[in-house]
Coordinates of C-alpha atoms in Angstrom, one line a residue:
M10 CA -12.8 17.0 -8.3
K11 CA -15.5 18.8 -6.4
E12 CA -17.7 15.7 -6.5
F13 CA -14.8 13.6 -5.1
F14 CA -14.4 15.8 -2.0
R15 CA -18.2 15.9 -1.6
E16 CA -18.3 12.1 -1.6
L17 CA -15.4 11.9 0.9
F18 CA -17.4 13.6 3.6
R19 CA -20.7 11.8 3.1
T20 CA -21.6 9.3 5.8
T21 CA -24.2 7.3 3.9
L22 CA -23.4 4.1 2.0
Y23 CA -24.0 3.8 -1.7
K24 CA -26.1 0.7 -2.5
P25 CA -25.1 -1.0 0.8
N26 CA -26.3 -4.5 0.0
Q27 CA -24.7 -4.8 -3.4
G28 CA -21.1 -5.9 -4.0
R29 CA -20.4 -5.9 -0.2
I30 CA -17.7 -8.6 -0.2
V31 CA -15.7 -7.1 -3.0
R32 CA -16.0 -3.6 -1.5
Q33 CA -14.9 -4.8 1.9
L34 CA -11.8 -6.6 0.4
T35 CA -11.0 -3.5 -1.8
A36 CA -11.3 -1.2 1.2
A37 CA -9.0 -3.5 3.2
G38 CA -6.5 -3.5 0.4
I39 CA -6.5 0.2 0.1
G40 CA -6.3 0.5 3.9
I41 CA -3.3 -1.8 4.1
V42 CA -1.4 0.2 1.4
L43 CA -2.1 3.5 3.1
L44 CA -1.3 2.1 6.6
A45 CA 2.0 0.8 5.3
G46 CA 2.9 4.3 4.2
V47 CA 1.9 5.7 7.6
Y48 CA 4.0 3.0 9.3
S49 CA 6.9 3.9 7.2
L50 CA 6.5 7.6 8.2
F51 CA 6.2 6.5 11.9
E52 CA 9.5 4.5 11.6
Y53 CA 11.2 7.5 10.0
L54 CA 9.9 9.8 12.7
R55 CA 11.0 7.3 15.4
F56 CA 14.6 8.5 15.1
G57 CA 13.7 12.1 15.8
L58 CA 13.2 15.2 13.8
R59 CA 16.6 16.7 14.2
G60 CA 17.1 17.1 10.5
F61 CA 13.5 17.9 9.7
P62 CA 13.5 20.5 7.4
G63 CA 16.4 22.5 8.6
N64 CA 15.6 24.7 11.6
W65 CA 11.9 23.6 11.8
I66 CA 11.2 25.3 15.1
D67 CA 11.9 28.7 13.4
W68 CA 9.6 27.5 10.6
I69 CA 6.8 26.8 13.0
N70 CA 7.4 30.2 14.8
G71 CA 7.2 31.9 11.4
W72 CA 3.8 30.4 10.8
L73 CA 2.6 31.2 14.3
L74 CA 3.7 34.8 13.9
Y75 CA 2.0 34.9 10.5
F76 CA -1.3 34.1 12.1
G77 CA -0.7 36.6 14.9
L78 CA 0.1 34.1 17.6
A79 CA 3.1 34.3 19.9
G80 CA 6.2 32.4 18.8
L81 CA 7.4 29.3 20.7
G82 CA 10.9 30.5 21.3
R83 CA 13.8 28.1 21.8
N84 CA 12.4 26.4 24.9
P85 CA 13.8 22.8 25.0
S86 CA 10.8 21.4 26.8
T87 CA 8.5 23.0 24.1
E88 CA 10.6 21.6 21.4
G89 CA 10.5 18.1 23.0
W90 CA 6.7 18.3 23.3
I91 CA 6.4 19.3 19.7
R92 CA 8.7 16.5 18.6
E93 CA 6.7 13.9 20.5
F94 CA 3.4 15.4 19.2
V95 CA 4.7 15.2 15.6
R96 CA 6.1 11.7 16.2
Y97 CA 2.9 10.2 17.5
G98 CA 0.2 12.7 16.5
L99 CA 0.9 13.0 12.8
P100 CA 0.9 9.2 12.2
L101 CA -2.2 8.8 14.3
T102 CA -4.0 11.5 12.4
L103 CA -2.9 10.1 9.1
T104 CA -4.0 6.6 10.2
L105 CA -7.5 7.9 11.0
I106 CA -7.7 9.8 7.7
S107 CA -6.4 6.8 5.7
L108 CA -9.0 4.5 7.2
W109 CA -11.7 7.0 6.4
V110 CA -10.5 7.4 2.9
A111 CA -10.3 3.6 2.3
Y112 CA -13.9 3.3 3.7
R113 CA -15.3 6.2 1.6
V114 CA -13.5 5.5 -1.7
V115 CA -15.3 2.2 -2.1
N116 CA -18.6 3.9 -1.6
M117 CA -18.2 6.5 -4.3
P118 CA -20.9 5.9 -6.9
R119 CA -18.7 5.2 -10.0
F120 CA -16.2 3.1 -8.1
A121 CA -18.9 1.3 -6.2
D122 CA -20.8 0.5 -9.4
F123 CA -17.6 -0.9 -10.8
L124 CA -17.0 -3.1 -7.8
I125 CA -20.6 -4.3 -7.8
A126 CA -20.2 -5.3 -11.5
V127 CA -16.9 -7.1 -10.6
E128 CA -18.7 -9.1 -7.9
A129 CA -21.6 -9.9 -10.4
E130 CA -19.0 -11.2 -12.9
L131 CA -17.3 -13.3 -10.2
H132 CA -20.5 -15.1 -9.5
K133 CA -20.7 -16.1 -13.2
V134 CA -17.2 -17.7 -13.1
S135 CA -17.2 -21.5 -13.1
W136 CA -14.7 -22.3 -10.4
P137 CA -12.7 -25.5 -10.6
T138 CA -13.2 -28.3 -8.0
R139 CA -10.5 -29.1 -5.5
T140 CA -9.3 -32.2 -7.5
E141 CA -9.1 -30.2 -10.7
V142 CA -6.9 -27.6 -8.9
I143 CA -4.7 -30.3 -7.5
R144 CA -4.3 -32.0 -10.8
S145 CA -3.6 -28.7 -12.6
S146 CA -1.0 -27.7 -10.0
I147 CA 0.8 -31.0 -10.3
V148 CA 1.0 -30.6 -14.1
V149 CA 2.4 -27.0 -13.7
L150 CA 5.0 -28.2 -11.1
V151 CA 6.1 -31.1 -13.2
T152 CA 6.4 -28.9 -16.3
I153 CA 8.4 -26.3 -14.4
F154 CA 10.8 -28.9 -12.9
G155 CA 11.2 -30.5 -16.4
L156 CA 12.0 -27.2 -18.0
A157 CA 14.5 -26.5 -15.2
F158 CA 16.2 -29.8 -15.8
V159 CA 16.4 -29.2 -19.6
L160 CA 17.9 -25.7 -19.0
Y161 CA 20.4 -27.1 -16.5
T162 CA 21.4 -29.8 -19.0
F163 CA 21.9 -27.3 -21.8
D164 CA 23.9 -25.1 -19.5
F165 CA 26.1 -28.0 -18.3
F166 CA 26.6 -29.2 -21.9
W167 CA 27.7 -25.7 -23.2
R168 CA 29.9 -25.2 -20.1
L169 CA 31.7 -28.4 -21.0
V170 CA 32.1 -27.4 -24.6
F171 CA 33.4 -24.0 -23.7
H172 CA 35.9 -25.4 -21.2
W173 CA 37.0 -28.0 -23.8
L174 CA 37.6 -25.1 -26.4
N175 CA 39.4 -23.1 -23.6
I176 CA 36.9 -20.2 -24.0
L177 CA 36.0 -20.1 -20.3

């Protein structure tokens, strides 16, 4: 765990010229997932923090008094400022942290070596030509529609039999 946090705060890239494409795509995928969570939080906060957790101003005041700072009191303008700061500041902060984490995770030595190996294996794959892909797709689609027709025929037949026997 200690190594994980040490790697999170490094600024150098691990083997920068190897596995670059796979690392970029993986970082983009991780970033999209994290940003979707941040967006969900932003939408939740958009409707205000009236129910956030109970009397949250008193909760903040308690923490400020714990650290020896003066409490906020029940000033409506201060509460409004804090609400707006939490509404926009928290998602912005989490966005920046998420982007940094997505960038750093793919540069951690063990994970980066795995992604480098993945890219090396992808170069060994014999990719089909465009005509092979089209032909294979046609075969799959014809098979799916054929199976759908067979299942529909069986369903229609058994429905007729069950109606004729007065079961349905």
